[in-house]
């Protein structure tokens, strides 16, 4: 049997298990070898999915596992570390799913005495989980079912205490909308939004997971942790001042200039006038009330804004992030900041992913324009780009599965399939997941990174685009990328960055710390200080590579191969403005990327790679 992880070394040493069908609640030990090889977060969650052969079940069946996982850095007080990951099989894409969220839920859950939570089964009636120190209860949520995420959070706090933290689904998750997310921190809305994880929660009749723990997370060397925090406190705030001032949307105008911002369902080019109206700094001047931060964060990119017009006029509500400004703003030719603020508020209340929601509405607008949808599909109304009221109506229709919202709530891929071949020509998705506000034509690392991401269209699984003609990680191991429109060096860089980002999602720590000056060697040093392991850079990166390959093996078992490592057709063959006049040579870069990965020509880890990573128990590799 595996040795149990020491409780004083970054882990609580326990995994909580809940079967909603039987009502059984239990726990198991977290083994030290398991922790060292997969760390926590999405690494540990992926291993749990594989160990239980979750790839073989229907995503909305009771047998699908829903895993909430923290990492060894969570709850330690280290910079930017109070995050958590949700890992499952996606009802939107039918493949591997992970979604990350900040806020305070992750740290509070870990202080209950657990590193991860595994939920299976389906309750007979709506319930919520209440987890305290070393104890969990399944409680009736019948009075909460149907409530939006904010109202439900308020009710849960009234029942369990103001210091309780809740991860909640809204009507979208309850209605099994495939683009539903999980909202934590109530009105400060930190969302595990991607891949339809909220629908999995809804399929189990689980309204919320409420946590209330205060146990101390012990570390191997507390002085090392304090020292690391002091060093980061000297550099992160000053290096991220722009993000503090303008939020994550501070770079929106620069993104538009690079041709990176989605415009008119990824068809449009220049949109300077509109970008200037909705950028983060504009919102800071016209709408910002105050900023806020996630647990242990030094950046404070969260925004509380006051709406100037619309249904929330005069109210102080959460401000939109960059991705939301892009997908529910420029992608829809919406240049009214108050309308985007309203769209963001609606998505947070209903529990919808703003990225996928903006993506599918953009698709619907173009489908209407091309005659594939008519006014009969929209209660007799014509759809128009940038029409605020229609956008808000569509968000509600998606959340409640009303009319055309039933189709759009299935995501762009399935919606396009239902409308025929022409619709598939302009449907923007990768492996069934709608793209974030980053264009593979603007930076070639984004092209190869999104094409090969385990969950589909994801810029964060590689995050290399912000280090192309920009910031540099001197200890990453690959040379700086000085030209975004050449394939040279891109495969190696994405390979290394994906391994590193998998480590961030497993530790679990916010990737914005990279903008603050965090690099690889200090991160390895921090992990040694927390765990006491003698881990070096080589073992550290090997863990990242192991985690990435295990996600790939999960997807291989579901039929994912090279044919699926691609981009939306528009990113491969349609030039647009903003300097994106060179199309990404994706297939050329893929061949080189596969060589770095040790994958065969079909995109499967070969036997030598499987053996090197110790994944023989999971893979049936060729070659």
Coordinates of C-alpha atoms in Angstrom, one line a residue, residues 142-387:
X142 CA -35.6 21.7 -2.4
X143 CA -36.1 25.3 -1.3
X144 CA -33.0 26.4 -3.3
X145 CA -33.8 24.7 -6.6
X146 CA -34.7 27.3 -9.2
X147 CA -32.9 30.1 -7.4
X148 CA -30.2 32.1 -9.2
X149 CA -26.6 31.6 -7.9
X150 CA -26.6 34.9 -5.9
X151 CA -29.9 34.3 -4.1
X152 CA -29.0 30.7 -3.4
X153 CA -25.6 31.7 -2.0
X154 CA -27.3 34.3 0.3
X155 CA -29.7 31.6 1.6
X156 CA -26.9 29.1 2.2
X157 CA -24.9 31.7 4.1
X158 CA -28.0 32.4 6.2
X159 CA -28.3 28.7 7.0
X160 CA -24.6 27.8 7.5
X161 CA -23.0 31.0 8.6
X162 CA -21.6 34.1 6.9
X163 CA -18.1 32.7 6.9
X164 CA -19.2 29.6 4.8
X165 CA -18.2 29.5 1.2
X166 CA -20.5 28.1 -1.5
X167 CA -19.9 26.7 -5.0
X168 CA -23.4 26.9 -6.6
X169 CA -25.2 26.2 -9.9
X170 CA -27.9 28.4 -11.3
X171 CA -30.9 27.6 -13.5
X172 CA -28.6 26.8 -16.4
X173 CA -26.9 23.9 -14.5
X174 CA -30.3 22.7 -13.2
X175 CA -31.7 22.7 -16.8
X176 CA -28.6 20.7 -17.9
X177 CA -27.5 23.4 -20.3
X178 CA -24.2 22.2 -21.8
X179 CA -22.4 25.5 -21.3
X180 CA -23.3 25.9 -17.6
X181 CA -20.7 26.6 -15.0
X182 CA -20.2 26.6 -11.2
X183 CA -20.2 30.0 -9.4
X184 CA -18.4 30.6 -6.1
X185 CA -18.2 33.7 -3.9
X186 CA -21.7 34.9 -4.8
X187 CA -21.8 38.4 -6.1
X188 CA -18.0 38.5 -6.4
X189 CA -18.6 35.7 -8.9
X190 CA -15.5 33.5 -9.5
X191 CA -16.6 30.8 -11.9
X192 CA -15.5 27.4 -13.0
X193 CA -17.1 28.1 -16.3
X194 CA -15.8 25.9 -19.0
X195 CA -16.9 22.6 -20.5
X196 CA -20.3 22.4 -18.9
X197 CA -19.2 21.3 -15.4
X198 CA -22.4 23.0 -14.0
X199 CA -24.5 20.6 -16.1
X200 CA -22.8 17.6 -14.5
X201 CA -23.5 19.0 -11.1
X202 CA -27.2 19.6 -12.1
X203 CA -27.5 16.1 -13.4
X204 CA -26.7 14.9 -9.9
X205 CA -29.4 17.2 -8.4
X206 CA -26.6 18.9 -6.5
X207 CA -27.3 22.6 -6.0
X208 CA -24.2 23.5 -4.1
X209 CA -21.1 22.5 -2.2
X210 CA -20.8 24.6 1.0
X211 CA -17.5 24.5 2.9
X212 CA -16.6 25.9 6.3
X213 CA -13.1 24.9 7.5
X214 CA -10.4 26.5 9.5
X215 CA -7.7 23.9 10.0
X216 CA -4.2 25.0 9.4
X217 CA -2.4 23.7 6.4
X218 CA 1.0 22.7 7.7
X219 CA 4.1 23.0 5.5
X220 CA 7.6 21.5 5.7
X221 CA 9.4 24.8 6.1
X222 CA 7.2 27.8 7.1
X223 CA 10.2 30.2 7.0
X224 CA 10.7 29.4 3.3
X225 CA 7.1 30.1 2.6
X226 CA 7.2 33.4 4.4
X227 CA 10.4 34.3 2.6
X228 CA 8.9 33.5 -0.8
X229 CA 5.8 35.6 0.0
X230 CA 8.0 38.5 0.9
X231 CA 10.0 38.3 -2.3
X232 CA 6.8 38.1 -4.4
X233 CA 5.2 41.0 -2.5
X234 CA 8.1 43.1 -3.7
X235 CA 7.7 42.4 -7.4
X236 CA 4.2 41.1 -8.2
X237 CA 2.2 44.3 -7.3
X238 CA 4.6 46.6 -9.2
X239 CA 4.7 44.3 -12.2
X240 CA 1.0 44.0 -12.4
X241 CA -0.1 47.5 -11.7
X242 CA -1.7 47.8 -15.1
X243 CA -4.0 44.8 -14.3
X244 CA -4.8 46.3 -10.9
X245 CA -5.8 49.6 -12.7
X246 CA -7.7 48.1 -15.6
X247 CA -8.5 44.5 -14.6
X248 CA -7.9 41.7 -17.0
X249 CA -9.5 43.8 -19.8
X250 CA -6.6 46.4 -19.6
X251 CA -5.0 44.9 -22.7
X252 CA -8.2 44.7 -24.9
X253 CA -7.2 47.5 -27.2
X254 CA -3.7 46.0 -27.7
X255 CA -5.4 42.7 -28.4
X256 CA -7.6 44.3 -31.1
X257 CA -4.5 45.9 -32.7
X258 CA -2.8 42.5 -32.9
X259 CA -5.8 40.9 -34.5
X260 CA -6.3 38.7 -31.5
X261 CA -9.7 40.0 -30.4
X262 CA -12.8 38.1 -31.6
X263 CA -14.9 40.4 -33.9
X264 CA -18.3 39.5 -35.4
X265 CA -18.0 35.7 -34.9
X266 CA -14.3 35.8 -35.7
X267 CA -15.0 37.2 -39.2
X268 CA -14.3 40.9 -38.7
X269 CA -11.0 42.7 -38.6
X270 CA -10.3 46.2 -37.3
X271 CA -12.7 47.3 -34.5
X272 CA -10.7 50.2 -32.9
X273 CA -13.6 52.4 -32.2
X274 CA -15.5 49.8 -30.3
X275 CA -12.5 48.4 -28.5
X276 CA -11.8 51.8 -27.1
X277 CA -15.3 52.0 -25.6
X278 CA -15.1 48.7 -23.7
X279 CA -11.5 48.3 -22.7
X280 CA -10.6 47.9 -19.0
X281 CA -9.2 51.3 -18.5
X282 CA -12.3 52.9 -20.0
X283 CA -14.5 50.9 -17.6
X284 CA -12.2 51.9 -14.7
X285 CA -12.8 55.6 -15.5
X286 CA -16.6 55.3 -16.1
X287 CA -17.9 52.4 -13.9
X288 CA -15.3 51.2 -11.4
X289 CA -16.3 51.3 -7.7
X290 CA -13.6 49.2 -6.1
X291 CA -11.3 46.3 -6.8
X292 CA -11.1 42.9 -5.0
X293 CA -8.9 39.9 -4.9
X294 CA -9.0 36.1 -4.6
X295 CA -7.6 34.4 -1.5
X296 CA -3.9 35.1 -1.0
X297 CA -3.8 37.2 -4.1
X298 CA -1.5 40.2 -4.6
X299 CA -2.9 41.4 -7.8
X300 CA -6.6 42.4 -7.2
X301 CA -7.9 42.1 -10.7
X302 CA -11.5 41.7 -9.6
X303 CA -13.8 44.6 -10.3
X304 CA -17.0 45.9 -8.6
X305 CA -18.7 48.3 -11.0
X306 CA -21.8 50.5 -10.9
X307 CA -24.0 50.2 -13.9
X308 CA -24.9 53.5 -15.5
X309 CA -27.9 52.3 -17.5
X310 CA -30.0 49.2 -18.2
X311 CA -31.7 46.8 -15.8
X312 CA -29.0 47.1 -13.1
X313 CA -28.7 50.9 -13.3
X314 CA -27.2 52.2 -10.1
X315 CA -26.3 48.8 -8.7
X316 CA -22.9 47.7 -7.7
X317 CA -22.1 44.4 -9.4
X318 CA -19.2 42.3 -10.6
X319 CA -17.4 43.8 -13.6
X320 CA -16.6 41.8 -16.8
X321 CA -13.2 40.1 -17.4
X322 CA -11.3 40.3 -20.6
X323 CA -12.8 37.1 -22.0
X324 CA -16.3 38.4 -21.3
X325 CA -15.6 41.8 -22.9
X326 CA -14.3 39.9 -26.0
X327 CA -17.0 37.3 -26.4
X328 CA -20.1 39.2 -25.2
X329 CA -18.7 42.5 -26.6
X330 CA -16.6 42.7 -29.7
X331 CA -17.6 39.2 -30.9
X332 CA -21.2 40.5 -31.0
X333 CA -20.3 44.0 -32.2
X334 CA -21.6 45.2 -28.8
X335 CA -19.9 48.4 -27.8
X336 CA -22.2 49.5 -25.0
X337 CA -20.2 48.8 -21.7
X338 CA -23.4 48.8 -19.7
X339 CA -24.9 46.1 -21.9
X340 CA -21.9 43.9 -21.5
X341 CA -22.0 44.5 -17.7
X342 CA -25.6 43.3 -17.8
X343 CA -24.7 40.3 -19.9
X344 CA -22.0 39.4 -17.4
X345 CA -24.4 39.8 -14.5
X346 CA -27.0 37.6 -16.2
X347 CA -24.5 34.8 -16.9
X348 CA -23.2 34.9 -13.3
X349 CA -26.7 34.7 -11.9
X350 CA -27.9 32.0 -14.3
X351 CA -24.6 30.1 -14.0
X352 CA -23.4 30.3 -17.6
X353 CA -20.0 30.4 -19.1
X354 CA -19.6 33.8 -20.6
X355 CA -17.1 32.6 -23.2
X356 CA -19.3 29.8 -24.6
X357 CA -22.4 32.0 -24.3
X358 CA -20.8 34.8 -26.3
X359 CA -19.5 32.2 -28.8
X360 CA -22.9 30.6 -29.4
X361 CA -24.8 33.9 -29.6
X362 CA -22.2 35.2 -32.2
X363 CA -22.9 32.0 -34.2
X364 CA -26.6 32.5 -34.0
X365 CA -26.3 36.1 -35.2
X366 CA -24.4 35.0 -38.3
X367 CA -26.8 32.1 -38.9
X368 CA -29.6 34.5 -38.9
X369 CA -27.7 36.9 -41.3
X370 CA -27.1 33.9 -43.7
X371 CA -30.8 32.8 -43.6
X372 CA -30.2 29.6 -41.6
X373 CA -32.3 31.0 -38.8
X374 CA -35.4 33.2 -39.3
X375 CA -37.5 35.6 -37.2
X376 CA -39.8 32.6 -36.4
X377 CA -36.9 31.2 -34.4
X378 CA -36.7 34.4 -32.3
X379 CA -40.3 35.1 -31.3
X380 CA -40.9 37.0 -34.6
X381 CA -38.0 39.3 -34.2
X382 CA -35.0 39.9 -36.5
X383 CA -31.6 39.5 -35.0
X384 CA -29.1 42.3 -35.3
X385 CA -25.4 42.6 -34.3
X386 CA -25.0 44.7 -31.2
X387 CA -28.6 44.7 -30.2

